[in-house]
mmCIF file with all atom_site columns, C-alpha atoms in Angstrom:
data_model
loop_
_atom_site.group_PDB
_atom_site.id
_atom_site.type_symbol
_atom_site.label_atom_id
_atom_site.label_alt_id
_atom_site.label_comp_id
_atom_site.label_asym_id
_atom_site.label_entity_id
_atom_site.label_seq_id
_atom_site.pdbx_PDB_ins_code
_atom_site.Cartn_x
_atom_site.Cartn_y
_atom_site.Cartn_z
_atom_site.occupancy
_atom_site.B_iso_or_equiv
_atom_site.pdbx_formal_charge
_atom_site.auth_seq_id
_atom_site.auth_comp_id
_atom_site.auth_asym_id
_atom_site.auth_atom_id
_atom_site.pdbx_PDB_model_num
ATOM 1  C CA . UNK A 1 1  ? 0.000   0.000  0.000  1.00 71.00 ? 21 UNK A CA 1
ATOM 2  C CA . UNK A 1 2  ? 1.197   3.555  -0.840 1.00 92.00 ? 22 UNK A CA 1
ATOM 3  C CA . UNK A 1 3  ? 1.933   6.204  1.843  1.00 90.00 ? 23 UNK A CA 1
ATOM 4  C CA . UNK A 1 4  ? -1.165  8.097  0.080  1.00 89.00 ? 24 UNK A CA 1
ATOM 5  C CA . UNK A 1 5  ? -2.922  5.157  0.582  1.00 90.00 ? 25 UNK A CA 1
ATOM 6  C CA . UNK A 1 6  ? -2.310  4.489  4.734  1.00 89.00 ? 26 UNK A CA 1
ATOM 7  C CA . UNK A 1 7  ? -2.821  8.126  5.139  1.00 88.00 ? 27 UNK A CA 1
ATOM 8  C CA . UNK A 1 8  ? -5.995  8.283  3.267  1.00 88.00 ? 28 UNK A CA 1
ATOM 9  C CA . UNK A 1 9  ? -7.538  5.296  5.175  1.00 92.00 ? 29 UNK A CA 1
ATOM 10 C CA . UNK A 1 10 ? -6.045  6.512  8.335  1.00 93.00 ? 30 UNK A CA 1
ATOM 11 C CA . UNK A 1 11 ? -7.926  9.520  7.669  1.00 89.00 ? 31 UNK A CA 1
ATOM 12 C CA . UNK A 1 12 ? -10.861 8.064  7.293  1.00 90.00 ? 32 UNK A CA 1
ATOM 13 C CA . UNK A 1 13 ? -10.711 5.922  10.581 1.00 92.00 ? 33 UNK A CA 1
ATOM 14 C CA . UNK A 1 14 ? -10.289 9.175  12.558 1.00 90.00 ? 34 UNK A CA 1
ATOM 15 C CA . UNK A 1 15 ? -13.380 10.818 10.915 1.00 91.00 ? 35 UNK A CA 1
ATOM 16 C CA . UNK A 1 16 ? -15.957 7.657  11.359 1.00 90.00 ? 36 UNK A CA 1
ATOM 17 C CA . UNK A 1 17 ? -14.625 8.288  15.322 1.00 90.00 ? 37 UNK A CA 1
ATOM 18 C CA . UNK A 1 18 ? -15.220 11.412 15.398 1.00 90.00 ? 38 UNK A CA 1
ATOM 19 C CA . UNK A 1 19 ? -18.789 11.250 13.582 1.00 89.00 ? 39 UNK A CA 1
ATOM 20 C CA . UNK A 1 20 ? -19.289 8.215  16.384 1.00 86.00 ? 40 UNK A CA 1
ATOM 21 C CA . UNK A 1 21 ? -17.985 10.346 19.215 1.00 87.00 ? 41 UNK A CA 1
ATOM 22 C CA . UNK A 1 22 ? -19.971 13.230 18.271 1.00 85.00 ? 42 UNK A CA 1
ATOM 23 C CA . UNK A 1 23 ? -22.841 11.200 17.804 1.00 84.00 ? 43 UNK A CA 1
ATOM 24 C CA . UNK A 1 24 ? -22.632 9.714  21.115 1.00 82.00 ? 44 UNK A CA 1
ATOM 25 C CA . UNK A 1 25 ? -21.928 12.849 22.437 1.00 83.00 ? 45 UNK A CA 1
ATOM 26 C CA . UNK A 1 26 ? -25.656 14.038 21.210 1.00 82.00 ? 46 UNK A CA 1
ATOM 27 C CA . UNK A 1 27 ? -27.026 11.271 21.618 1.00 84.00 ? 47 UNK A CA 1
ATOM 28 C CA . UNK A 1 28 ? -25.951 9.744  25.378 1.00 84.00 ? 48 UNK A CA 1
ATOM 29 C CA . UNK A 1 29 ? -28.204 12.608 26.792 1.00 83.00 ? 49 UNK A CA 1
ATOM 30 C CA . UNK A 1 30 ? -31.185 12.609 25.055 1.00 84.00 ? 50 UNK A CA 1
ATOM 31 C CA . UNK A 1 31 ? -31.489 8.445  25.454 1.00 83.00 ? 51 UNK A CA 1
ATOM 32 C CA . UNK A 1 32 ? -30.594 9.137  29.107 1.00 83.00 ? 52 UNK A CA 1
ATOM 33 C CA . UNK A 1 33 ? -33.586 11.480 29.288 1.00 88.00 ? 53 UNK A CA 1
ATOM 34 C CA . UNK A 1 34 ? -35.697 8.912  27.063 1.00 86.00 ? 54 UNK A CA 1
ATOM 35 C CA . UNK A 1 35 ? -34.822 6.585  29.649 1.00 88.00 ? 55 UNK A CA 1
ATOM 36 C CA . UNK A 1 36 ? -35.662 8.426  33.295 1.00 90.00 ? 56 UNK A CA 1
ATOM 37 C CA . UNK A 1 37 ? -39.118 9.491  30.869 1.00 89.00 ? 57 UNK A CA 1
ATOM 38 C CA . UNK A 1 38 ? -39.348 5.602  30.401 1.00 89.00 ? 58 UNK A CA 1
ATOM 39 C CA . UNK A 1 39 ? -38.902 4.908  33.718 1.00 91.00 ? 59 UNK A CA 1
ATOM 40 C CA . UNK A 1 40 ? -41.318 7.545  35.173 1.00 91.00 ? 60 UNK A CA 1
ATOM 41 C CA . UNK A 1 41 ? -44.194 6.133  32.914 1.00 87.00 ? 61 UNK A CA 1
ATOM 42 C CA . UNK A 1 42 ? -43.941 2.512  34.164 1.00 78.00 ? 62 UNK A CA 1
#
């Protein structure tokens, strides 16, 4: 594999944990606040 190659992939990996980090970052509170809703209800 070329340099180009490695860097481009490497690249790539960093950016789909970012987007997952992010996401989680959104995300963790609202499904925490889903969940105490969810809890309340039953």
């Amino acid at each position: 594999m070329t340099v180009a190659g490695i860097a481009a992939q490497t690249a790539f990996h960093i950016d789909a944990v970012r987007f997952a980090v992010g996401e989680w970052a959104l995300l963790g509170p609202v499904s925490l606040e889903l969940e105490d809703l969810r809890q309340r209800w039953n």
